[in-house]
GROMACS .gro file of C-alpha atoms in nm:
model
  118
    1MET     CA    1   0.468  -0.147  -0.903
    2THR     CA    2   0.399   0.176  -0.916
    3HIS     CA    3   0.270   0.227  -1.293
    4VAL     CA    4   0.061   0.042  -1.541
    5LEU     CA    5   0.013  -0.040  -1.914
    6VAL     CA    6  -0.388  -0.083  -1.975
    7THR     CA    7  -0.442  -0.182  -2.354
    8VAL     CA    8  -0.825  -0.182  -2.491
    9SER     CA    9  -0.976  -0.330  -2.748
   10ARG     CA   10  -1.301  -0.234  -2.877
   11GLY     CA   11  -1.381  -0.028  -2.554
   12ILE     CA   12  -1.302  -0.302  -2.340
   13ILE     CA   13  -0.985  -0.340  -2.127
   14ASP     CA   14  -0.764  -0.617  -2.221
   15GLN     CA   15  -0.448  -0.634  -2.057
   16ALA     CA   16  -0.355  -0.467  -1.746
   17THR     CA   17   0.059  -0.544  -1.694
   18PHE     CA   18   0.205  -0.326  -1.400
   19PHE     CA   19   0.577  -0.213  -1.328
   20ASP     CA   20   0.860  -0.089  -1.120
   21SER     CA   21   0.946   0.218  -1.301
   22ALA     CA   22   0.814   0.475  -1.556
   23SER     CA   23   1.076   0.428  -1.850
   24LEU     CA   24   0.990   0.093  -1.837
   25ALA     CA   25   0.590   0.144  -1.906
   26VAL     CA   26   0.631   0.361  -2.183
   27ARG     CA   27   0.899   0.172  -2.395
   28ALA     CA   28   0.582  -0.078  -2.341
   29LEU     CA   29   0.377   0.107  -2.433
   30ALA     CA   30   0.566   0.229  -2.772
   31ASP     CA   31   0.620  -0.137  -2.866
   32PHE     CA   32   0.268  -0.178  -2.852
   33VAL     CA   33   0.142   0.075  -3.031
   34LYS     CA   34   0.369  -0.034  -3.343
   35GLY     CA   35   0.112  -0.318  -3.377
   36MET     CA   36  -0.202  -0.206  -3.281
   37ASN     CA   37  -0.557  -0.114  -3.459
   38ALA     CA   38  -0.563   0.202  -3.440
   39GLN     CA   39  -0.907   0.215  -3.460
   40ASP     CA   40  -1.017  -0.071  -3.263
   41ASP     CA   41  -0.728  -0.053  -2.992
   42ASP     CA   42  -0.581   0.157  -2.735
   43ALA     CA   43  -0.343   0.204  -2.401
   44ALA     CA   44  -0.231   0.435  -2.203
   45VAL     CA   45   0.030   0.409  -1.881
   46PHE     CA   46  -0.111   0.622  -1.514
   47ALA     CA   47   0.103   0.673  -1.232
   48PRO     CA   48  -0.051   0.716  -0.897
   49GLU     CA   49  -0.062   1.076  -0.987
   50GLY     CA   50  -0.270   0.962  -1.314
   51LEU     CA   51  -0.207   0.969  -1.693
   52VAL     CA   52   0.205   0.970  -1.792
   53ALA     CA   53   0.136   0.885  -2.148
   54ASN     CA   54  -0.066   0.756  -2.399
   55ALA     CA   55  -0.126   0.611  -2.737
   56LYS     CA   56  -0.190   0.932  -2.900
   57ASN     CA   57   0.150   1.002  -2.763
   58PHE     CA   58   0.334   0.749  -3.074
   59LEU     CA   59   0.102   0.827  -3.339
   60ASP     CA   60   0.067   1.104  -3.632
   61GLU     CA   61  -0.203   1.250  -3.757
   62ASN     CA   62  -0.229   0.973  -3.984
   63GLU     CA   63  -0.225   0.735  -3.697
   64HIS     CA   64   0.087   0.561  -3.826
   65PHE     CA   65   0.381   0.510  -3.508
   66ILE     CA   66   0.620   0.756  -3.457
   67GLN     CA   67   0.900   0.712  -3.208
   68ASN     CA   68   0.838   1.007  -2.985
   69ASP     CA   69   1.161   1.015  -2.741
   70GLN     CA   70   1.036   1.331  -2.525
   71VAL     CA   71   0.790   1.152  -2.394
   72LEU     CA   72   1.052   0.924  -2.288
   73LYS     CA   73   1.296   1.186  -2.157
   74GLU     CA   74   1.041   1.316  -2.020
   75VAL     CA   75   0.980   1.003  -1.811
   76THR     CA   76   1.338   0.990  -1.779
   77GLU     CA   77   1.386   1.302  -1.582
   78ASP     CA   78   1.086   1.307  -1.374
   79GLU     CA   79   1.206   0.961  -1.200
   80GLU     CA   80   1.542   1.140  -1.116
   81LYS     CA   81   1.388   1.395  -0.916
   82PRO     CA   82   1.531   1.364  -0.621
   83ILE     CA   83   1.394   1.247  -0.205
   84TYR     CA   84   1.453   1.492   0.090
   85ILE     CA   85   1.469   1.315   0.399
   86ILE     CA   86   1.445   1.557   0.653
   87GLY     CA   87   1.472   1.423   0.995
   88ASN     CA   88   1.507   1.593   1.360
   89LEU     CA   89   1.497   1.362   1.672
   90ASN     CA   90   1.337   1.672   1.885
   91HIS     CA   91   1.105   1.700   1.690
   92TYR     CA   92   0.748   1.486   1.828
   93LEU     CA   93   0.725   1.379   1.449
   94GLY     CA   94   1.037   1.264   1.402
   95PHE     CA   95   1.118   1.187   1.041
   96MET     CA   96   0.919   1.313   0.705
   97VAL     CA   97   1.024   1.244   0.345
   98ALA     CA   98   0.926   1.542   0.077
   99SER     CA   99   1.013   1.562  -0.287
  100PRO     CA  100   1.003   1.826  -0.519
  101ASP     CA  101   0.688   1.711  -0.629
  102ASP     CA  102   0.516   1.805  -0.350
  103PRO     CA  103   0.561   2.144  -0.276
  104TRP     CA  104   0.385   2.187   0.062
  105ALA     CA  105   0.539   1.954   0.265
  106LEU     CA  106   0.872   2.159   0.092
  107LYS     CA  107   0.707   2.505   0.214
  108THR     CA  108   0.493   2.441   0.564
  109ARG     CA  109   0.587   2.106   0.727
  110PRO     CA  110   0.966   2.265   0.820
  111ARG     CA  111   0.796   2.515   1.000
  112LEU     CA  112   0.697   2.298   1.274
  113CYS     CA  113   0.982   2.204   1.393
  114PRO     CA  114   1.063   2.445   1.676
  115ASN     CA  115   1.413   2.414   1.650
  116SER     CA  116   1.419   2.514   1.279
  117ALA     CA  117   1.620   2.794   1.115
  118ARG     CA  118   1.310   2.916   0.972
   0.00000   0.00000   0.00000
């Protein structure tokens, strides 16, 4: 479970629901916002990196629900980022996992490998 939907009612955490997928969590957030009282309730989806989306992403200036497909699209695109597994059996560290959201690993760690072309 990597994402959590936290709902708040009158300033007190009402419920925390965990999800494996950011897109499912954001869809649950949108469903919650449809029926929430904008004056008393709030909600947000968090990932290990921080805030993914909150109730305001699905409210207009009059605090009425709006379907925000852009937020769902952004979350779906983030889920489809590739993960690279770099392996060198001759190096003492063995395998390393790096992804586009970890630029330090992609730029610096491969240089540690003595057999690397860099």
